[in-house]
Amino acid sequence: MSDGRSGSGFGGESLLFLTDEQLRQGIEAMFFAYRGFTADPDRILAELAYGRAHHRALHFISRSPGTTVNNLLSILGVTKQSLNRVLRALVEDGLVDSRVGTLDKRERNLYLTEQGQELEQRLSDAQRIRMRSAYKQAGPEAVQGFKKVLEAMMDADMRRAYVEMREKPQ
Amino acid sequence: MSDGRSGSGFGGESLLFLTDEQLRQGIEAMFFAYRGFTADPDRILAELAYGRAHHRALHFISRSPGTTVNNLLSILGVTKQSLNRVLRALVEDGLVDSRVGTLDKRERNLYLTEQGQELEQRLSDAQRIRMRSAYKQAGPEAVQGFKKVLEAMMDADMRRAYVEMREKPQ
DNA sequence: CAGTTTATGTCAGCATTGTTGACATTCCAA
DNA sequence: TTGGAATGTCAACAATGCTGACATAAACTG
């Protein structure tokens, strides 16, 4: 593993020889890029005494209005207790509406209020500006590759969630 | 900004029309992929009562042996106080060696001990396995695009740090 | 149908890791 | 040589992970 060389052997099934150095570059690219990716929303959130956790909740509630707490936490990959703290703040501040489920009263269906939509929009806009600029600089084929590698990097269940969302736009 | 449509206008300088929906997919891809990206090292770290912060420190000390605290925190993008806590633990546990600078005694030069190198290797190996698998699934052109978009997504100073590291392998 | 188990969500308390503030040491420049 | 700047450490606070305990609603079982 640490011979600085790796790939699928010499059997001819692949000509990809990925050195540890090449892989390390990818790792560092992910690290640095993710920082940029979150930087703009982070600045807005800091003014409002919110954090990334609030942004993530707003994003996915906006994405799937009426979603339940349970649903949301499987997407976000945090515990329900952790998510709850964030949701409580958002509900108290009037950004999120939490309605008792009609079919199953244990559930809470989550919606953005008008104010919540406003903030979500503001955060998304900031993040999209950077994304759009990166896409333009890199070009369409690069974007294709970008998505392909990211998708291959996800855990199986996250890939499922991702693909499902992608296929049900709105 | 929120018309679901964006691009560079109709002037002909670009035929890229990036809908908000396309951009949102990219945003979600980054989010889900980053989770996968950190998942494997996270599992190892959890066993050892370390966190991502420790991993990052080990990675960049391994990358640039002898680097200073100041240097490291500009790369990591955290405050020196935050980094210090992590470094203290690593030094106490015998993973990192912190030597008073010879030229400037205010500085501390950081090195991995043998034990530190071992853990760093273990973490990197885990992360590289996933990265290599993603690269193979996506193919070489996709990897090119992946790096191109990520680089364009970085803040200017992070891009500088990234490129610099890339050009001075080891 | 009564009683138990399971599912969903909330509240409380702890750990990690970010933050700012105060400070000691060292270097450098006036 | 002395005052300010740079580097790093210690302390205390905030955000957000986590586990545990619990209330309520639904579902299952005899």
PDB file of C-alpha atoms in Angstrom, chain A:
ATOM      1  CA  MET A   1       0.000   0.000   0.000  1.00  0.00           C
ATOM      2  CA  SER A   2       2.847   2.343   0.700  1.00  0.00           C
ATOM      3  CA  ASP A   3       5.030   1.618  -2.263  1.00  0.00           C
ATOM      4  CA  GLY A   4       3.897   4.794  -3.940  1.00  0.00           C
ATOM      5  CA  ARG A   5       2.464   2.742  -6.729  1.00  0.00           C
ATOM      6  CA  SER A   6      -0.891   1.254  -7.186  1.00  0.00           C
ATOM      7  CA  GLY A   7      -3.351   0.192  -9.773  1.00  0.00           C
ATOM      8  CA  SER A   8      -4.838  -2.969 -11.017  1.00  0.00           C
ATOM      9  CA  GLY A   9      -1.677  -4.871 -11.705  1.00  0.00           C
ATOM     10  CA  PHE A  10      -0.168  -5.752 -15.017  1.00  0.00           C
ATOM     11  CA  GLY A  11      -2.942  -8.007 -16.221  1.00  0.00           C
ATOM     12  CA  GLY A  12      -4.009  -5.493 -18.808  1.00  0.00           C
ATOM     13  CA  GLU A  13      -7.501  -4.876 -17.448  1.00  0.00           C
ATOM     14  CA  SER A  14      -6.530  -1.253 -16.897  1.00  0.00           C
ATOM     15  CA  LEU A  15      -3.750   1.103 -17.781  1.00  0.00           C
ATOM     16  CA  LEU A  16      -4.423   3.375 -14.825  1.00  0.00           C
ATOM     17  CA  PHE A  17      -1.445   3.569 -12.552  1.00  0.00           C
ATOM     18  CA  LEU A  18      -2.269   5.878  -9.740  1.00  0.00           C
ATOM     19  CA  THR A  19       0.694   6.880  -7.650  1.00  0.00           C
ATOM     20  CA  ASP A  20       0.245   7.822  -4.028  1.00  0.00           C
ATOM     21  CA  GLU A  21       1.345  11.301  -5.053  1.00  0.00           C
ATOM     22  CA  GLN A  22      -1.475  11.652  -7.574  1.00  0.00           C
ATOM     23  CA  LEU A  23      -3.976  10.442  -5.025  1.00  0.00           C
ATOM     24  CA  ARG A  24      -2.600  12.789  -2.402  1.00  0.00           C
ATOM     25  CA  GLN A  25      -3.179  15.684  -4.766  1.00  0.00           C
ATOM     26  CA  GLY A  26      -6.782  14.653  -5.109  1.00  0.00           C
ATOM     27  CA  ILE A  27      -7.141  14.447  -1.353  1.00  0.00           C
ATOM     28  CA  GLU A  28      -5.716  17.917  -0.882  1.00  0.00           C
ATOM     29  CA  ALA A  29      -7.855  19.269  -3.708  1.00  0.00           C
ATOM     30  CA  MET A  30     -10.948  17.997  -1.912  1.00  0.00           C
ATOM     31  CA  PHE A  31      -9.827  19.563   1.325  1.00  0.00           C
ATOM     32  CA  PHE A  32      -9.034  22.993  -0.083  1.00  0.00           C
ATOM     33  CA  ALA A  33     -12.021  23.070  -2.400  1.00  0.00           C
ATOM     34  CA  TYR A  34     -14.453  22.185   0.343  1.00  0.00           C
ATOM     35  CA  ARG A  35     -13.212  25.149   2.301  1.00  0.00           C
ATOM     36  CA  GLY A  36     -13.973  27.399  -0.641  1.00  0.00           C
ATOM     37  CA  PHE A  37     -17.282  25.680  -1.179  1.00  0.00           C
ATOM     38  CA  THR A  38     -18.518  26.592   2.302  1.00  0.00           C
ATOM     39  CA  ALA A  39     -16.761  29.930   2.716  1.00  0.00           C
ATOM     40  CA  ASP A  40     -19.407  32.236   1.253  1.00  0.00           C
ATOM     41  CA  PRO A  41     -22.447  30.855   3.089  1.00  0.00           C
ATOM     42  CA  ASP A  42     -20.342  30.665   6.251  1.00  0.00           C
ATOM     43  CA  ARG A  43     -19.788  34.402   6.142  1.00  0.00           C
ATOM     44  CA  ILE A  44     -23.511  35.081   5.884  1.00  0.00           C
ATOM     45  CA  LEU A  45     -24.302  32.578   8.618  1.00  0.00           C
ATOM     46  CA  ALA A  46     -21.760  34.069  10.977  1.00  0.00           C
ATOM     47  CA  GLU A  47     -23.582  37.418  10.905  1.00  0.00           C
ATOM     48  CA  LEU A  48     -26.791  35.675  11.900  1.00  0.00           C
ATOM     49  CA  ALA A  49     -25.348  33.468  14.641  1.00  0.00           C
ATOM     50  CA  TYR A  50     -26.150  30.378  12.626  1.00  0.00           C
ATOM     51  CA  GLY A  51     -23.786  27.675  11.441  1.00  0.00           C
ATOM     52  CA  ARG A  52     -23.373  25.166   8.673  1.00  0.00           C
ATOM     53  CA  ALA A  53     -25.756  22.818  10.400  1.00  0.00           C
ATOM     54  CA  HIS A  54     -28.539  25.366   9.993  1.00  0.00           C
ATOM     55  CA  HIS A  55     -27.655  25.859   6.358  1.00  0.00           C
ATOM     56  CA  ARG A  56     -27.806  22.145   5.652  1.00  0.00           C
ATOM     57  CA  ALA A  57     -31.203  21.847   7.300  1.00  0.00           C
ATOM     58  CA  LEU A  58     -32.571  24.812   5.352  1.00  0.00           C
ATOM     59  CA  HIS A  59     -31.184  23.429   2.116  1.00  0.00           C
ATOM     60  CA  PHE A  60     -32.775  20.019   2.365  1.00  0.00           C
ATOM     61  CA  ILE A  61     -36.087  21.269   3.751  1.00  0.00           C
ATOM     62  CA  SER A  62     -36.221  23.652   0.816  1.00  0.00           C
ATOM     63  CA  ARG A  63     -35.357  20.769  -1.460  1.00  0.00           C
ATOM     64  CA  SER A  64     -38.073  18.493  -0.070  1.00  0.00           C
ATOM     65  CA  PRO A  65     -40.806  20.519   1.614  1.00  0.00           C
ATOM     66  CA  GLY A  66     -42.805  18.473   4.089  1.00  0.00           C
ATOM     67  CA  THR A  67     -39.929  16.122   4.811  1.00  0.00           C
ATOM     68  CA  THR A  68     -39.811  14.573   8.277  1.00  0.00           C
ATOM     69  CA  VAL A  69     -37.123  14.851  10.927  1.00  0.00           C
ATOM     70  CA  ASN A  70     -36.271  11.199  10.444  1.00  0.00           C
ATOM     71  CA  ASN A  71     -35.922  11.646   6.728  1.00  0.00           C
ATOM     72  CA  LEU A  72     -33.753  14.666   7.126  1.00  0.00           C
ATOM     73  CA  LEU A  73     -31.331  13.121   9.544  1.00  0.00           C
ATOM     74  CA  SER A  74     -30.717  10.133   7.331  1.00  0.00           C
ATOM     75  CA  ILE A  75     -29.751  12.572   4.581  1.00  0.00           C
ATOM     76  CA  LEU A  76     -27.636  14.746   6.819  1.00  0.00           C
ATOM     77  CA  GLY A  77     -25.906  11.863   8.532  1.00  0.00           C
ATOM     78  CA  VAL A  78     -26.187  13.236  12.054  1.00  0.00           C
ATOM     79  CA  THR A  79     -28.122  12.071  15.077  1.00  0.00           C
ATOM     80  CA  LYS A  80     -31.661  13.213  15.594  1.00  0.00           C
ATOM     81  CA  GLN A  81     -30.588  14.903  18.822  1.00  0.00           C
ATOM     82  CA  SER A  82     -28.040  16.964  17.002  1.00  0.00           C
ATOM     83  CA  LEU A  83     -30.455  17.918  14.269  1.00  0.00           C
ATOM     84  CA  ASN A  84     -33.135  18.696  16.808  1.00  0.00           C
ATOM     85  CA  ARG A  85     -31.130  21.472  18.402  1.00  0.00           C
ATOM     86  CA  VAL A  86     -30.722  23.159  15.056  1.00  0.00           C
ATOM     87  CA  LEU A  87     -34.353  22.711  14.079  1.00  0.00           C
ATOM     88  CA  ARG A  88     -35.529  24.079  17.394  1.00  0.00           C
ATOM     89  CA  ALA A  89     -33.582  27.281  16.797  1.00  0.00           C
ATOM     90  CA  LEU A  90     -34.946  27.600  13.262  1.00  0.00           C
ATOM     91  CA  VAL A  91     -38.523  27.041  14.405  1.00  0.00           C
ATOM     92  CA  GLU A  92     -38.172  29.493  17.296  1.00  0.00           C
ATOM     93  CA  ASP A  93     -36.773  32.088  14.926  1.00  0.00           C
ATOM     94  CA  GLY A  94     -39.646  31.589  12.533  1.00  0.00           C
ATOM     95  CA  LEU A  95     -37.641  30.172   9.628  1.00  0.00           C
ATOM     96  CA  VAL A  96     -39.086  26.694   9.730  1.00  0.00           C
ATOM     97  CA  ASP A  97     -42.609  25.487  10.300  1.00  0.00           C
ATOM     98  CA  SER A  98     -42.920  22.107  12.035  1.00  0.00           C
ATOM     99  CA  ARG A  99     -46.371  20.559  11.654  1.00  0.00           C
ATOM    100  CA  VAL A 100     -47.548  17.400  13.346  1.00  0.00           C
ATOM    101  CA  GLY A 101     -48.044  14.682  10.748  1.00  0.00           C
ATOM    102  CA  THR A 102     -51.605  14.072   9.621  1.00  0.00           C
ATOM    103  CA  LEU A 103     -51.209  10.395   8.856  1.00  0.00           C
ATOM    104  CA  ASP A 104     -48.718   9.597  11.577  1.00  0.00           C
ATOM    105  CA  LYS A 105     -48.877  11.984  14.485  1.00  0.00           C
ATOM    106  CA  ARG A 106     -45.419  11.014  15.701  1.00  0.00           C
ATOM    107  CA  GLU A 107     -43.908  12.617  12.661  1.00  0.00           C
ATOM    108  CA  ARG A 108     -43.265  16.282  12.090  1.00  0.00           C
ATOM    109  CA  ASN A 109     -43.478  17.672   8.585  1.00  0.00           C
ATOM    110  CA  LEU A 110     -41.038  20.486   7.986  1.00  0.00           C
ATOM    111  CA  TYR A 111     -41.543  23.525   5.780  1.00  0.00           C
ATOM    112  CA  LEU A 112     -39.712  26.769   5.259  1.00  0.00           C
ATOM    113  CA  THR A 113     -41.610  29.906   6.183  1.00  0.00           C
ATOM    114  CA  GLU A 114     -41.351  32.867   3.879  1.00  0.00           C
ATOM    115  CA  GLN A 115     -38.525  34.174   6.013  1.00  0.00           C
ATOM    116  CA  GLY A 116     -36.847  30.767   5.875  1.00  0.00           C
ATOM    117  CA  GLN A 117     -37.102  30.734   2.104  1.00  0.00           C
ATOM    118  CA  GLU A 118     -35.510  34.135   1.990  1.00  0.00           C
ATOM    119  CA  LEU A 119     -32.456  33.076   3.976  1.00  0.00           C
ATOM    120  CA  GLU A 120     -32.158  29.794   2.109  1.00  0.00           C
ATOM    121  CA  GLN A 121     -32.210  31.701  -1.127  1.00  0.00           C
ATOM    122  CA  ARG A 122     -29.552  34.078   0.070  1.00  0.00           C
ATOM    123  CA  LEU A 123     -27.275  31.236   1.139  1.00  0.00           C
ATOM    124  CA  SER A 124     -27.845  29.228  -2.008  1.00  0.00           C
ATOM    125  CA  ASP A 125     -27.238  32.245  -4.183  1.00  0.00           C
ATOM    126  CA  ALA A 126     -23.875  32.805  -2.551  1.00  0.00           C
ATOM    127  CA  GLN A 127     -22.884  29.196  -2.986  1.00  0.00           C
ATOM    128  CA  ARG A 128     -24.128  29.029  -6.563  1.00  0.00           C
ATOM    129  CA  ILE A 129     -22.154  32.070  -7.601  1.00  0.00           C
ATOM    130  CA  ARG A 130     -18.936  30.316  -6.751  1.00  0.00           C
ATOM    131  CA  MET A 131     -20.071  27.042  -8.228  1.00  0.00           C
ATOM    132  CA  ARG A 132     -21.105  28.712 -11.454  1.00  0.00           C
ATOM    133  CA  SER A 133     -17.832  30.522 -11.716  1.00  0.00           C
ATOM    134  CA  ALA A 134     -15.894  27.298 -11.135  1.00  0.00           C
ATOM    135  CA  TYR A 135     -17.975  25.489 -13.737  1.00  0.00           C
ATOM    136  CA  LYS A 136     -17.379  28.209 -16.275  1.00  0.00           C
ATOM    137  CA  GLN A 137     -13.665  28.282 -15.675  1.00  0.00           C
ATOM    138  CA  ALA A 138     -13.387  24.524 -15.931  1.00  0.00           C
ATOM    139  CA  GLY A 139     -15.732  23.946 -18.837  1.00  0.00           C
ATOM    140  CA  PRO A 140     -18.547  21.469 -19.445  1.00  0.00           C
ATOM    141  CA  GLU A 141     -16.489  18.312 -19.902  1.00  0.00           C
ATOM    142  CA  ALA A 142     -14.645  19.017 -16.669  1.00  0.00           C
ATOM    143  CA  VAL A 143     -17.972  19.391 -14.910  1.00  0.00           C
ATOM    144  CA  GLN A 144     -19.028  15.995 -16.197  1.00  0.00           C
ATOM    145  CA  GLY A 145     -15.869  14.446 -14.774  1.00  0.00           C
ATOM    146  CA  PHE A 146     -16.209  16.346 -11.552  1.00  0.00           C
ATOM    147  CA  LYS A 147     -19.663  14.914 -10.920  1.00  0.00           C
ATOM    148  CA  LYS A 148     -18.597  11.455 -11.981  1.00  0.00           C
ATOM    149  CA  VAL A 149     -15.713  11.289  -9.517  1.00  0.00           C
ATOM    150  CA  LEU A 150     -17.742  12.789  -6.684  1.00  0.00           C
ATOM    151  CA  GLU A 151     -20.512  10.291  -7.232  1.00  0.00           C
ATOM    152  CA  ALA A 152     -18.032   7.425  -7.161  1.00  0.00           C
ATOM    153  CA  MET A 153     -16.633   8.771  -3.912  1.00  0.00           C
ATOM    154  CA  MET A 154     -19.941   8.637  -2.033  1.00  0.00           C
ATOM    155  CA  ASP A 155     -21.026   5.869   0.283  1.00  0.00           C
ATOM    156  CA  ALA A 156     -23.622   3.639  -1.344  1.00  0.00           C
ATOM    157  CA  ASP A 157     -26.583   4.954   0.613  1.00  0.00           C
ATOM    158  CA  MET A 158     -25.596   8.571   0.041  1.00  0.00           C
ATOM    159  CA  ARG A 159     -25.280   7.864  -3.657  1.00  0.00           C
ATOM    160  CA  ARG A 160     -28.771   6.477  -3.579  1.00  0.00           C
ATOM    161  CA  ALA A 161     -30.087   9.587  -1.838  1.00  0.00           C
ATOM    162  CA  TYR A 162     -28.177  11.808  -4.264  1.00  0.00           C
ATOM    163  CA  VAL A 163     -29.400  10.071  -7.383  1.00  0.00           C
ATOM    164  CA  GLU A 164     -32.956   9.975  -6.117  1.00  0.00           C
ATOM    165  CA  MET A 165     -32.943  13.723  -5.464  1.00  0.00           C
ATOM    166  CA  ARG A 166     -31.389  14.367  -8.813  1.00  0.00           C
ATOM    167  CA  GLU A 167     -34.128  12.473 -10.560  1.00  0.00           C
ATOM    168  CA  LYS A 168     -36.951  14.235  -8.774  1.00  0.00           C
ATOM    169  CA  PRO A 169     -36.116  17.847  -9.450  1.00  0.00           C
ATOM    170  CA  GLN A 170     -38.105  20.210  -7.181  1.00  0.00           C
TER     171      GLN A 170
END
